[in-house]
mmCIF file of C-alpha atoms and ligand atoms in Angstrom:
data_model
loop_
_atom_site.group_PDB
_atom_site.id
_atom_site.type_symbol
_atom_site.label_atom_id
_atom_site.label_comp_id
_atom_site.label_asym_id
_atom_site.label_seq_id
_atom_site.Cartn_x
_atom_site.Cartn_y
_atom_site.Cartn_z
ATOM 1 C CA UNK A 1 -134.893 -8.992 85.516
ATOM 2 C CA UNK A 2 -133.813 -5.035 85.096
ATOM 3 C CA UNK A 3 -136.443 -3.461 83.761
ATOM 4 C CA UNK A 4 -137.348 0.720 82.354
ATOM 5 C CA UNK A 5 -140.423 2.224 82.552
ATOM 6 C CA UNK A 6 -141.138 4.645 79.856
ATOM 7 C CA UNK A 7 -144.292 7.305 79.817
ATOM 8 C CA UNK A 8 -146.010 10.910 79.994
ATOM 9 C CA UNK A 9 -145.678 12.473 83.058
ATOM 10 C CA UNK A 10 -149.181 11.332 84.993
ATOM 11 C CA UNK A 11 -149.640 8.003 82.677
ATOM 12 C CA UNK A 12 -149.465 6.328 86.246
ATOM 13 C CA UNK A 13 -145.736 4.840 85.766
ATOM 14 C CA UNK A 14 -145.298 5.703 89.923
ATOM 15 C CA UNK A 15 -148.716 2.806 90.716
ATOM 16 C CA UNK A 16 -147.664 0.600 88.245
ATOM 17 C CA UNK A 17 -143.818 0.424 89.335
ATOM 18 C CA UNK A 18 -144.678 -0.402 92.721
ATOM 19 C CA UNK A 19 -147.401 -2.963 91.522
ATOM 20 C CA UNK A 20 -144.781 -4.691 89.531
ATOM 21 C CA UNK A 21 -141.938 -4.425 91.641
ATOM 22 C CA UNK A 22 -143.581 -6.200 94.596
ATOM 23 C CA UNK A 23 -144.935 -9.355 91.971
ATOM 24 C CA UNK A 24 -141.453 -9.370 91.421
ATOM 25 C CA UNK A 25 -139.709 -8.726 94.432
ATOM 26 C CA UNK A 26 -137.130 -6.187 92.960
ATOM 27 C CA UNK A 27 -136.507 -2.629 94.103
ATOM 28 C CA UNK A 28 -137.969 -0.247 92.571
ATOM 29 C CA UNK A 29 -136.205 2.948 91.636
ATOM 30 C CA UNK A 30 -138.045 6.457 91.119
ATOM 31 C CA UNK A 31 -135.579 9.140 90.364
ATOM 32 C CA UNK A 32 -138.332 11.538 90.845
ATOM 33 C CA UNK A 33 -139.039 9.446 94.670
ATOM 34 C CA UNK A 34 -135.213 9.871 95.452
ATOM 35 C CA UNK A 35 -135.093 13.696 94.545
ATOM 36 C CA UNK A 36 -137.752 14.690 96.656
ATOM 37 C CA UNK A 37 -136.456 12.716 99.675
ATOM 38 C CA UNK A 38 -133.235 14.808 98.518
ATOM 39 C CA UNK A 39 -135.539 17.745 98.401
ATOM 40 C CA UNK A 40 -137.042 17.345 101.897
ATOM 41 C CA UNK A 41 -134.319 16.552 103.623
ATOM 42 C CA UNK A 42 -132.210 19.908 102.066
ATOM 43 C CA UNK A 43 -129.462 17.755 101.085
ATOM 44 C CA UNK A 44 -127.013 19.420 98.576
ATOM 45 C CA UNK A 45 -128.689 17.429 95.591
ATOM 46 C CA UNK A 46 -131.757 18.509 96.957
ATOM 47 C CA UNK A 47 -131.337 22.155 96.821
ATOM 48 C CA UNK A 48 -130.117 21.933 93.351
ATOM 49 C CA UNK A 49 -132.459 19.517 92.237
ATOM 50 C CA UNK A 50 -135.734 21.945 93.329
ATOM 51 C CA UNK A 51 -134.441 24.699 90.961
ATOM 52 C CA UNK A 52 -134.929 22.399 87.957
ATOM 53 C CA UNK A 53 -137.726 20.571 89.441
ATOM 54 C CA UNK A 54 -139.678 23.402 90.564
ATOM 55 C CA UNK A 55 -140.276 24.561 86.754
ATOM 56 C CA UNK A 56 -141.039 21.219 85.345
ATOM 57 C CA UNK A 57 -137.399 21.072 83.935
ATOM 58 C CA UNK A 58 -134.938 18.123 84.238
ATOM 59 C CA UNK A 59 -132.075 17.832 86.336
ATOM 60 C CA UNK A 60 -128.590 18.080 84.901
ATOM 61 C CA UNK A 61 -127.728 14.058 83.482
ATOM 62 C CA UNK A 62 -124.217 14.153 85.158
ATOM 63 C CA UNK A 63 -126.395 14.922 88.779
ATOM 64 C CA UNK A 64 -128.741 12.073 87.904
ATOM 65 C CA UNK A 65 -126.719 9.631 86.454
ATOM 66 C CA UNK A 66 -124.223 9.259 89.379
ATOM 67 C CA UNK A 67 -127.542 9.214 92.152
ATOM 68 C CA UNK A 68 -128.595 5.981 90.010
ATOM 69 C CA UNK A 69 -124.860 4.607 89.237
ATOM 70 C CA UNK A 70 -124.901 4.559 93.480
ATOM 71 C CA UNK A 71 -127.880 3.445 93.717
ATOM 72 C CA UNK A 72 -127.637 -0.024 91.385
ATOM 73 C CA UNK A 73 -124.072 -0.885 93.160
ATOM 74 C CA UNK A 74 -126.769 -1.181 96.353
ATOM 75 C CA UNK A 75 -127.131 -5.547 97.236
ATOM 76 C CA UNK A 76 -131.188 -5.362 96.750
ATOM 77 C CA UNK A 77 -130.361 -4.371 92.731
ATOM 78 C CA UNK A 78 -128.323 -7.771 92.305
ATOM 79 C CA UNK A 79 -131.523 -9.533 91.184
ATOM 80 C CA UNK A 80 -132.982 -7.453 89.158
ATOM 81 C CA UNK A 81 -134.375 -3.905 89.541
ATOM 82 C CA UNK A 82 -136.920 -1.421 88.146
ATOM 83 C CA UNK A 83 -136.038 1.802 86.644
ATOM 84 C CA UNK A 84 -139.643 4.827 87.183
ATOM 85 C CA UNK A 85 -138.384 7.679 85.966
ATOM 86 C CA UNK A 86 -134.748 7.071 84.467
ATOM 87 C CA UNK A 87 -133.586 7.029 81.727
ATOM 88 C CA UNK A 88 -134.866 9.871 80.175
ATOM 89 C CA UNK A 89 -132.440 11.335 77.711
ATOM 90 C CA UNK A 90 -130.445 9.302 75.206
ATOM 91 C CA UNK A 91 -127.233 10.660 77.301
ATOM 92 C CA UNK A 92 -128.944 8.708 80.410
ATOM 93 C CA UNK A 93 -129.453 5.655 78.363
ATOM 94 C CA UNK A 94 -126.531 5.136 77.014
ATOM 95 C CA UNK A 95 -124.167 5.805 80.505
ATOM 96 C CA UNK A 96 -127.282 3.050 81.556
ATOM 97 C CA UNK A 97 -125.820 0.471 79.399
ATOM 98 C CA UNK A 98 -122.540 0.958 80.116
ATOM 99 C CA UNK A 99 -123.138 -0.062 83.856
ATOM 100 C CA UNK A 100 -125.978 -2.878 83.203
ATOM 101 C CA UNK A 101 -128.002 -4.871 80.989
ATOM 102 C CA UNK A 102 -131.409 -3.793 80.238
ATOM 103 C CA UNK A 103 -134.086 -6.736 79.532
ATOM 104 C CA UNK A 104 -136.877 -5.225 78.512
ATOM 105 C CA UNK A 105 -138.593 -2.102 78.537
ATOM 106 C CA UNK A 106 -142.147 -1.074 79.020
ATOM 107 C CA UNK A 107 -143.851 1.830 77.137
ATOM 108 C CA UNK A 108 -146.902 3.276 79.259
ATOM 109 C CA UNK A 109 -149.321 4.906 76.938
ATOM 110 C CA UNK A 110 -152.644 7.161 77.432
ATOM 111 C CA UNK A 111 -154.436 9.961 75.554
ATOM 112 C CA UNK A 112 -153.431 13.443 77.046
ATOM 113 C CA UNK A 113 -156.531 14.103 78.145
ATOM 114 C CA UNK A 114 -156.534 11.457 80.246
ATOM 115 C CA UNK A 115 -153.140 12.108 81.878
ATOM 116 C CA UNK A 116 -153.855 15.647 82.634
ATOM 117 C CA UNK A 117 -157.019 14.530 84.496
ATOM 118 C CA UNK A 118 -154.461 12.211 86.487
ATOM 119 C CA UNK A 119 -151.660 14.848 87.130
ATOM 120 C CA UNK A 120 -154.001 17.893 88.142
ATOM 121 C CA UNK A 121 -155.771 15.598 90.488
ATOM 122 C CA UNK A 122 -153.076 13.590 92.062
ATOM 123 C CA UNK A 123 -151.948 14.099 95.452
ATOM 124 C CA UNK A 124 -148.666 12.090 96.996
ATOM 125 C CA UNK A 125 -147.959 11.606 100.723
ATOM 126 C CA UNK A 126 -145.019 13.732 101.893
ATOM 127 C CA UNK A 127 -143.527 10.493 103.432
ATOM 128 C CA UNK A 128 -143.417 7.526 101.602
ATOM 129 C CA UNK A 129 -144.799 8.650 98.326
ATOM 130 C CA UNK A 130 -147.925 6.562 98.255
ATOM 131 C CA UNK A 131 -149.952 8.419 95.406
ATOM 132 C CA UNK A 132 -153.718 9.584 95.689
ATOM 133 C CA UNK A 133 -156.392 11.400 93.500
ATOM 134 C CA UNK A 134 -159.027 13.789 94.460
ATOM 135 C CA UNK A 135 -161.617 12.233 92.401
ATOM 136 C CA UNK A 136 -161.177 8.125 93.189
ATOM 137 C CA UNK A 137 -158.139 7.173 95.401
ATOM 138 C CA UNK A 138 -159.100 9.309 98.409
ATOM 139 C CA UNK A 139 -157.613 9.061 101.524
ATOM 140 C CA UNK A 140 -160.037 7.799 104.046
ATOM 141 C CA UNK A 141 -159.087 11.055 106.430
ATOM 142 C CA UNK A 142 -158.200 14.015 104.433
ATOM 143 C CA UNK A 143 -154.740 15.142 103.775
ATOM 144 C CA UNK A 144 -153.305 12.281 105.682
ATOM 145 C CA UNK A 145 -151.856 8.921 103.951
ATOM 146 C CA UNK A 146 -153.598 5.283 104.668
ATOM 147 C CA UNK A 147 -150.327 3.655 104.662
ATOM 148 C CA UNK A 148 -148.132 6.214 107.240
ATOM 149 C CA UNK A 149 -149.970 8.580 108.365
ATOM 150 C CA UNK A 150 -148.108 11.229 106.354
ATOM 151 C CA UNK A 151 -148.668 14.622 105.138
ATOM 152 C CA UNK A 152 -149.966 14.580 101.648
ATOM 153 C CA UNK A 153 -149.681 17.197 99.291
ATOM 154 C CA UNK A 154 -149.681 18.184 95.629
ATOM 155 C CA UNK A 155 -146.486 18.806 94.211
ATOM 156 C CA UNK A 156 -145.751 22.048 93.283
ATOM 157 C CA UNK A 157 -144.256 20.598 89.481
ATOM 158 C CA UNK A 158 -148.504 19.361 89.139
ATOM 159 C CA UNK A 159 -149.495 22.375 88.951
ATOM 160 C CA UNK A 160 -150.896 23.619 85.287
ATOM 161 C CA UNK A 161 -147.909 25.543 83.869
ATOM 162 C CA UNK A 162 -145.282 23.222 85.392
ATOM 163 C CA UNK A 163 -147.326 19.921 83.933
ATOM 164 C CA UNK A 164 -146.745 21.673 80.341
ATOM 165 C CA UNK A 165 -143.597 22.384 80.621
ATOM 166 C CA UNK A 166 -143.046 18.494 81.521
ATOM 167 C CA UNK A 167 -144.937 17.341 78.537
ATOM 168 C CA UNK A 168 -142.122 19.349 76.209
ATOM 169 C CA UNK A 169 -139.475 18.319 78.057
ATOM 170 C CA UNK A 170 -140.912 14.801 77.706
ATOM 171 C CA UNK A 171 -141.601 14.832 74.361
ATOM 172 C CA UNK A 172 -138.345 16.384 73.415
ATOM 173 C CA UNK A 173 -135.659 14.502 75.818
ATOM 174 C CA UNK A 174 -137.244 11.275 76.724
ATOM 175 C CA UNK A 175 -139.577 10.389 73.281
ATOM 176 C CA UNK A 176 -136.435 9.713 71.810
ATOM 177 C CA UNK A 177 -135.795 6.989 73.694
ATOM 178 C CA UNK A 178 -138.645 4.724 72.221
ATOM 179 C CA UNK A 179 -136.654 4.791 69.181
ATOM 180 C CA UNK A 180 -133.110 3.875 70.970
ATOM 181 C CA UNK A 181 -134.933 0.804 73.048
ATOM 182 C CA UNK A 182 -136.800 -0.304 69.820
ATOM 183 C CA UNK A 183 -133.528 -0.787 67.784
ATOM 184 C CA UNK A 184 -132.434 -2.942 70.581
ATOM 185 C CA UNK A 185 -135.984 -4.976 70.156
ATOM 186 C CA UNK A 186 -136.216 -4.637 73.911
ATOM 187 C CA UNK A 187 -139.506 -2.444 74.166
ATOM 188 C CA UNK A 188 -142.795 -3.084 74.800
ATOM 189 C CA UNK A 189 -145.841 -1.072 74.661
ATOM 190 C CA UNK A 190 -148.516 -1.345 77.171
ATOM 191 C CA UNK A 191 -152.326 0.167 76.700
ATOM 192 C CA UNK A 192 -152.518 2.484 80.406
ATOM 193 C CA UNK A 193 -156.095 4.007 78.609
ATOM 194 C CA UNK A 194 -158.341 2.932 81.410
ATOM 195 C CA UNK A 195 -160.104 4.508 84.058
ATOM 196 C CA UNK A 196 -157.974 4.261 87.539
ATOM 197 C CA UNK A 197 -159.771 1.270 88.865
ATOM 198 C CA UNK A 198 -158.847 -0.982 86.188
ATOM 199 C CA UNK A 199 -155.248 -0.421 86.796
ATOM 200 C CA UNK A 200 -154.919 -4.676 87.091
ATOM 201 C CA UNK A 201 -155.900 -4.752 83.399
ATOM 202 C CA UNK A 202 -153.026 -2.577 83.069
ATOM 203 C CA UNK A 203 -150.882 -4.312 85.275
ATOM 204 C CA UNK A 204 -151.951 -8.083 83.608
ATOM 205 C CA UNK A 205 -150.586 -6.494 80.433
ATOM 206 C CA UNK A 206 -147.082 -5.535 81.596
ATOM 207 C CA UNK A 207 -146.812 -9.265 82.918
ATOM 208 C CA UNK A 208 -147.359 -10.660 79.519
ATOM 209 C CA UNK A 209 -144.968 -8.225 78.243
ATOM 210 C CA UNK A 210 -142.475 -8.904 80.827
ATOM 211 C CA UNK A 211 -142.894 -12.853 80.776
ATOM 212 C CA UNK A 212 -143.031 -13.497 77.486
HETATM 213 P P1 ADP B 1 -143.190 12.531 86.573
HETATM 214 O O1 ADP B 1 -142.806 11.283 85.858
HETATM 215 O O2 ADP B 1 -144.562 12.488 87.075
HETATM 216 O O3 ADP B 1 -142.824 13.787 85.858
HETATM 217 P P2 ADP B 1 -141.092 12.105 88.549
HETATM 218 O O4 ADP B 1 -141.472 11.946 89.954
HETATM 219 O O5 ADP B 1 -140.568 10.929 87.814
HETATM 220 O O6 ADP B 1 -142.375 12.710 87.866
HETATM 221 O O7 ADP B 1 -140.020 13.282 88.398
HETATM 222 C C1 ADP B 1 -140.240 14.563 88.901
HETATM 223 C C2 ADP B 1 -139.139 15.489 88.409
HETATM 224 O O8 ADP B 1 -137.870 15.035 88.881
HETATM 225 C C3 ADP B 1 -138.980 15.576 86.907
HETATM 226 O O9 ADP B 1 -139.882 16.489 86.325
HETATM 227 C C4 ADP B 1 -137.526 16.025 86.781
HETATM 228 O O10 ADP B 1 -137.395 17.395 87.055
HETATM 229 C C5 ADP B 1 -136.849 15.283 87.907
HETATM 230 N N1 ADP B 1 -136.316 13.996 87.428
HETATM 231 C C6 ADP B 1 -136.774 12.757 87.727
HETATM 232 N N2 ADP B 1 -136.080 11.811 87.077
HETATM 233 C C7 ADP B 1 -135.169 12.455 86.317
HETATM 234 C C8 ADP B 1 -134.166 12.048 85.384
HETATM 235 N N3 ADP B 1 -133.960 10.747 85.091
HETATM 236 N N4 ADP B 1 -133.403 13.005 84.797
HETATM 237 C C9 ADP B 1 -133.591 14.306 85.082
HETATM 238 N N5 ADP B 1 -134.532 14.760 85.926
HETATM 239 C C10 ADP B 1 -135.318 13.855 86.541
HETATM 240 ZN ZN1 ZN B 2 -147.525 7.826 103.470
#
């Protein structure tokens, strides 16, 4: 199954990607994920990437577009994949469906008040991106991630002004997009308005969606 994830900045698309990607088995595929590895490792996409990144601004689609186009002509995509974080402008979309066909498409949604708590408090590890909150998914030593043992970190773009300026670009580039996938009768929207612990309610919803 190839499947989009849609949603605010901080509506907890990263957790519920990898959630669903394992019951599935299929790759998932954070654009956001594969930029910062760019970033950290001060590749040539990296270095341009941080300048739009940095500000809460989107990378240029030409840039992000070919990173994905190489990344679905990878074996692991060939049964189906998950797309976190891409599309997210109608120009993304549409060179989408000229390399595959999208099966469904699932809307995360949450009150703003809610996803501000989640972006201003989350914390990622520097290494493999495992995602953490101050308030209740707390590493059990601090600053360094369960899973590897990495660094983690805020990122600098979840920082007050930066989390803004995502919400506009959002809401200007990528809203649009509900209306594209909705024509094709291909999106789904799934209730993300619960408190962090009950992400499985979350998760049990985006099943239904998925297998229906
Ligand atoms: P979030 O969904 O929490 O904003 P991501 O990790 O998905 O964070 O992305 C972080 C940043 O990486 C974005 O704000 C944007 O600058 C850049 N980025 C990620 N995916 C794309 C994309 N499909 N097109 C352009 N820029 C992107
Ligand atoms: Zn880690």
């Amino acid at each position: 199954m190839n499947i989009v994830l849609l949603g605010l900045p901080g509506v907890g698309k990263g957790t519920y990607a990898k959630k669903i990607s394992n019951i599935y088995d299929i790759p998932q595929i954070s654009t956001g994920d594969m930029f910062r590895e760019a970033m950290k490792n001060r590749t040539k996409i990296g270095l341009l990437a941080k300048t739009y990144i940095d500000k809460g601004n989107l990378v240029p689609d030409d840039v992000t577009i070919k990173l994905v186009e190489e990344r679905l002509k990878q074996d692991d995509c060939k049964n189906g994949f998950m797309l976190d974080g891409f599309p997210r402008t109608i120009a993304q979309a549409e060179a989408l469906d000229k390399i595959v066909v999208i099966d469904k498409v699932l809307d995360f949604t949450a009150s703003e008040e809610i996803i501000i708590d989640r972006l201003s408090g989350r914390r990622i590890c520097k290494s493999c991106g495992a995602i953490y909150h101050i308030r209740n998914i707390i590493p059990k030593v601090k600053g360094v991630c369960d899973k590897c043992g990495g660094e983690v970190y805020q990122r600098d773009d979840d920082k007050p002004k930066a989390i803004k300026e995502r919400f506009i670009v959002y809401k200007k580039q990528t809203e649009p997009l509900i209306k594209y996938y909705t024509k094709k009768g291909i999106l789904r929207s799934i209730n993300a308005d619960w408190p962090i612990e009950q992400v499985d309610n979350v998760i049990s919803d985006a099943r239904k969606a998925l297998e229906e």
